[in-house]
């Protein structure tokens, strides 16, 4: 359940309450005086997150609208080795392994 902020109009108490998302728009009873307190709009609590969680949120946000793509412009079979190294969405596997030493006629599984 999410944590919502409330402000009591009767006694000016500000408090937090865990409420189901279905009750997000409904007022919550004030713990000090019992008056129905409307929800207060506040900023997200990102300062309490760990660096790993913040990095994960940033990665997810970036990945949602800016997928990484390869910027290499040459076609298949390019062997010049130049260009920028980018991320390829589809990894190409070789049809068979090459064995420079012994038994070049054997295939691996």
mmCIF file of C-alpha atoms in Angstrom:
data_model
loop_
_atom_site.group_PDB
_atom_site.id
_atom_site.type_symbol
_atom_site.label_atom_id
_atom_site.label_comp_id
_atom_site.label_asym_id
_atom_site.label_seq_id
_atom_site.Cartn_x
_atom_site.Cartn_y
_atom_site.Cartn_z
ATOM 1 C CA UNK A 1 0.000 0.000 0.000
ATOM 2 C CA UNK A 2 1.265 3.480 -0.781
ATOM 3 C CA UNK A 3 1.942 6.108 1.847
ATOM 4 C CA UNK A 4 -0.166 9.259 1.414
ATOM 5 C CA UNK A 5 0.210 12.675 3.085
ATOM 6 C CA UNK A 6 -2.769 14.353 4.759
ATOM 7 C CA UNK A 7 -3.340 17.770 6.362
ATOM 8 C CA UNK A 8 -6.081 18.268 8.947
ATOM 9 C CA UNK A 9 -8.032 21.527 8.416
ATOM 10 C CA UNK A 10 -9.277 21.606 12.033
ATOM 11 C CA UNK A 11 -6.051 21.242 14.029
ATOM 12 C CA UNK A 12 -3.391 21.818 11.290
ATOM 13 C CA UNK A 13 -1.825 18.406 11.935
ATOM 14 C CA UNK A 14 0.111 16.919 9.016
ATOM 15 C CA UNK A 15 0.338 13.118 8.981
ATOM 16 C CA UNK A 16 1.047 10.140 6.740
ATOM 17 C CA UNK A 17 -1.151 7.088 6.317
ATOM 18 C CA UNK A 18 -0.817 3.834 4.395
ATOM 19 C CA UNK A 19 -4.000 3.504 2.343
ATOM 20 C CA UNK A 20 -5.093 1.294 -0.556
ATOM 21 C CA UNK A 21 -4.959 2.976 -3.953
ATOM 22 C CA UNK A 22 -8.744 2.667 -4.174
ATOM 23 C CA UNK A 23 -9.009 4.980 -1.116
ATOM 24 C CA UNK A 24 -6.458 7.544 -2.358
ATOM 25 C CA UNK A 25 -9.039 10.262 -3.081
ATOM 26 C CA UNK A 26 -10.974 9.757 0.169
ATOM 27 C CA UNK A 27 -10.103 11.771 3.292
ATOM 28 C CA UNK A 28 -8.412 10.034 6.215
ATOM 29 C CA UNK A 29 -9.345 10.567 9.875
ATOM 30 C CA UNK A 30 -6.880 12.818 11.706
ATOM 31 C CA UNK A 31 -5.030 10.901 14.466
ATOM 32 C CA UNK A 32 -5.105 13.978 16.746
ATOM 33 C CA UNK A 33 -8.733 15.143 16.541
ATOM 34 C CA UNK A 34 -10.567 12.596 14.348
ATOM 35 C CA UNK A 35 -11.661 15.143 11.710
ATOM 36 C CA UNK A 36 -11.689 13.940 8.096
ATOM 37 C CA UNK A 37 -8.467 15.302 6.592
ATOM 38 C CA UNK A 38 -8.067 15.695 2.811
ATOM 39 C CA UNK A 39 -5.032 14.346 1.039
ATOM 40 C CA UNK A 40 -2.099 16.736 0.635
ATOM 41 C CA UNK A 41 -0.139 16.728 -2.624
ATOM 42 C CA UNK A 42 3.578 16.279 -1.989
ATOM 43 C CA UNK A 43 6.771 15.502 -3.880
ATOM 44 C CA UNK A 44 7.889 11.876 -4.216
ATOM 45 C CA UNK A 45 10.250 10.638 -1.527
ATOM 46 C CA UNK A 46 13.279 9.890 -3.686
ATOM 47 C CA UNK A 47 15.872 11.104 -1.180
ATOM 48 C CA UNK A 48 15.393 7.986 0.937
ATOM 49 C CA UNK A 49 16.175 5.570 -1.895
ATOM 50 C CA UNK A 50 19.532 3.845 -2.222
ATOM 51 C CA UNK A 51 21.909 4.743 -5.057
ATOM 52 C CA UNK A 52 21.211 1.384 -6.709
ATOM 53 C CA UNK A 53 17.452 2.015 -6.663
ATOM 54 C CA UNK A 54 17.914 5.535 -8.063
ATOM 55 C CA UNK A 55 20.143 4.153 -10.841
ATOM 56 C CA UNK A 56 17.540 1.480 -11.632
ATOM 57 C CA UNK A 57 14.784 4.103 -11.830
ATOM 58 C CA UNK A 58 16.938 6.256 -14.132
ATOM 59 C CA UNK A 59 17.716 3.274 -16.379
ATOM 60 C CA UNK A 60 14.056 2.289 -16.591
ATOM 61 C CA UNK A 61 13.024 5.849 -17.405
ATOM 62 C CA UNK A 62 15.683 6.145 -20.112
ATOM 63 C CA UNK A 63 14.860 2.718 -21.565
ATOM 64 C CA UNK A 64 11.150 3.457 -21.761
ATOM 65 C CA UNK A 65 11.486 6.058 -24.508
ATOM 66 C CA UNK A 66 15.093 5.927 -25.776
ATOM 67 C CA UNK A 67 16.097 2.374 -26.670
ATOM 68 C CA UNK A 68 19.783 1.904 -27.483
ATOM 69 C CA UNK A 69 20.489 1.080 -31.110
ATOM 70 C CA UNK A 70 23.519 0.363 -33.185
ATOM 71 C CA UNK A 71 24.713 3.327 -35.224
ATOM 72 C CA UNK A 72 26.955 1.237 -37.475
ATOM 73 C CA UNK A 73 26.041 2.052 -41.085
ATOM 74 C CA UNK A 74 27.749 -0.745 -43.033
ATOM 75 C CA UNK A 75 25.821 -3.794 -44.153
ATOM 76 C CA UNK A 76 26.238 -7.452 -43.191
ATOM 77 C CA UNK A 77 29.697 -8.888 -43.711
ATOM 78 C CA UNK A 78 31.429 -5.606 -42.982
ATOM 79 C CA UNK A 79 35.045 -6.246 -42.021
ATOM 80 C CA UNK A 80 36.675 -2.826 -41.858
ATOM 81 C CA UNK A 81 36.343 -2.731 -38.072
ATOM 82 C CA UNK A 82 35.620 0.980 -38.015
ATOM 83 C CA UNK A 83 32.600 2.907 -36.938
ATOM 84 C CA UNK A 84 31.222 3.313 -33.501
ATOM 85 C CA UNK A 85 30.611 0.360 -31.317
ATOM 86 C CA UNK A 86 26.927 0.301 -30.561
ATOM 87 C CA UNK A 87 24.449 -2.039 -29.031
ATOM 88 C CA UNK A 88 22.904 -4.526 -31.411
ATOM 89 C CA UNK A 89 19.366 -5.554 -30.560
ATOM 90 C CA UNK A 90 19.800 -8.920 -32.325
ATOM 91 C CA UNK A 91 22.930 -10.938 -31.633
ATOM 92 C CA UNK A 92 24.092 -12.948 -34.615
ATOM 93 C CA UNK A 93 25.452 -16.412 -33.881
ATOM 94 C CA UNK A 94 27.876 -18.054 -36.267
ATOM 95 C CA UNK A 95 26.506 -21.060 -38.132
ATOM 96 C CA UNK A 96 29.319 -23.280 -36.856
ATOM 97 C CA UNK A 97 32.379 -22.949 -34.714
ATOM 98 C CA UNK A 98 35.767 -22.783 -36.329
ATOM 99 C CA UNK A 99 38.547 -24.984 -35.018
ATOM 100 C CA UNK A 100 41.938 -23.665 -36.071
ATOM 101 C CA UNK A 101 43.813 -26.623 -34.565
ATOM 102 C CA UNK A 102 42.640 -30.238 -34.735
ATOM 103 C CA UNK A 103 39.637 -31.895 -36.375
ATOM 104 C CA UNK A 104 38.125 -29.094 -38.474
ATOM 105 C CA UNK A 105 35.443 -31.514 -39.773
ATOM 106 C CA UNK A 106 33.789 -31.983 -36.343
ATOM 107 C CA UNK A 107 30.885 -29.789 -35.273
ATOM 108 C CA UNK A 108 30.110 -28.929 -31.683
ATOM 109 C CA UNK A 109 26.651 -29.172 -30.168
#
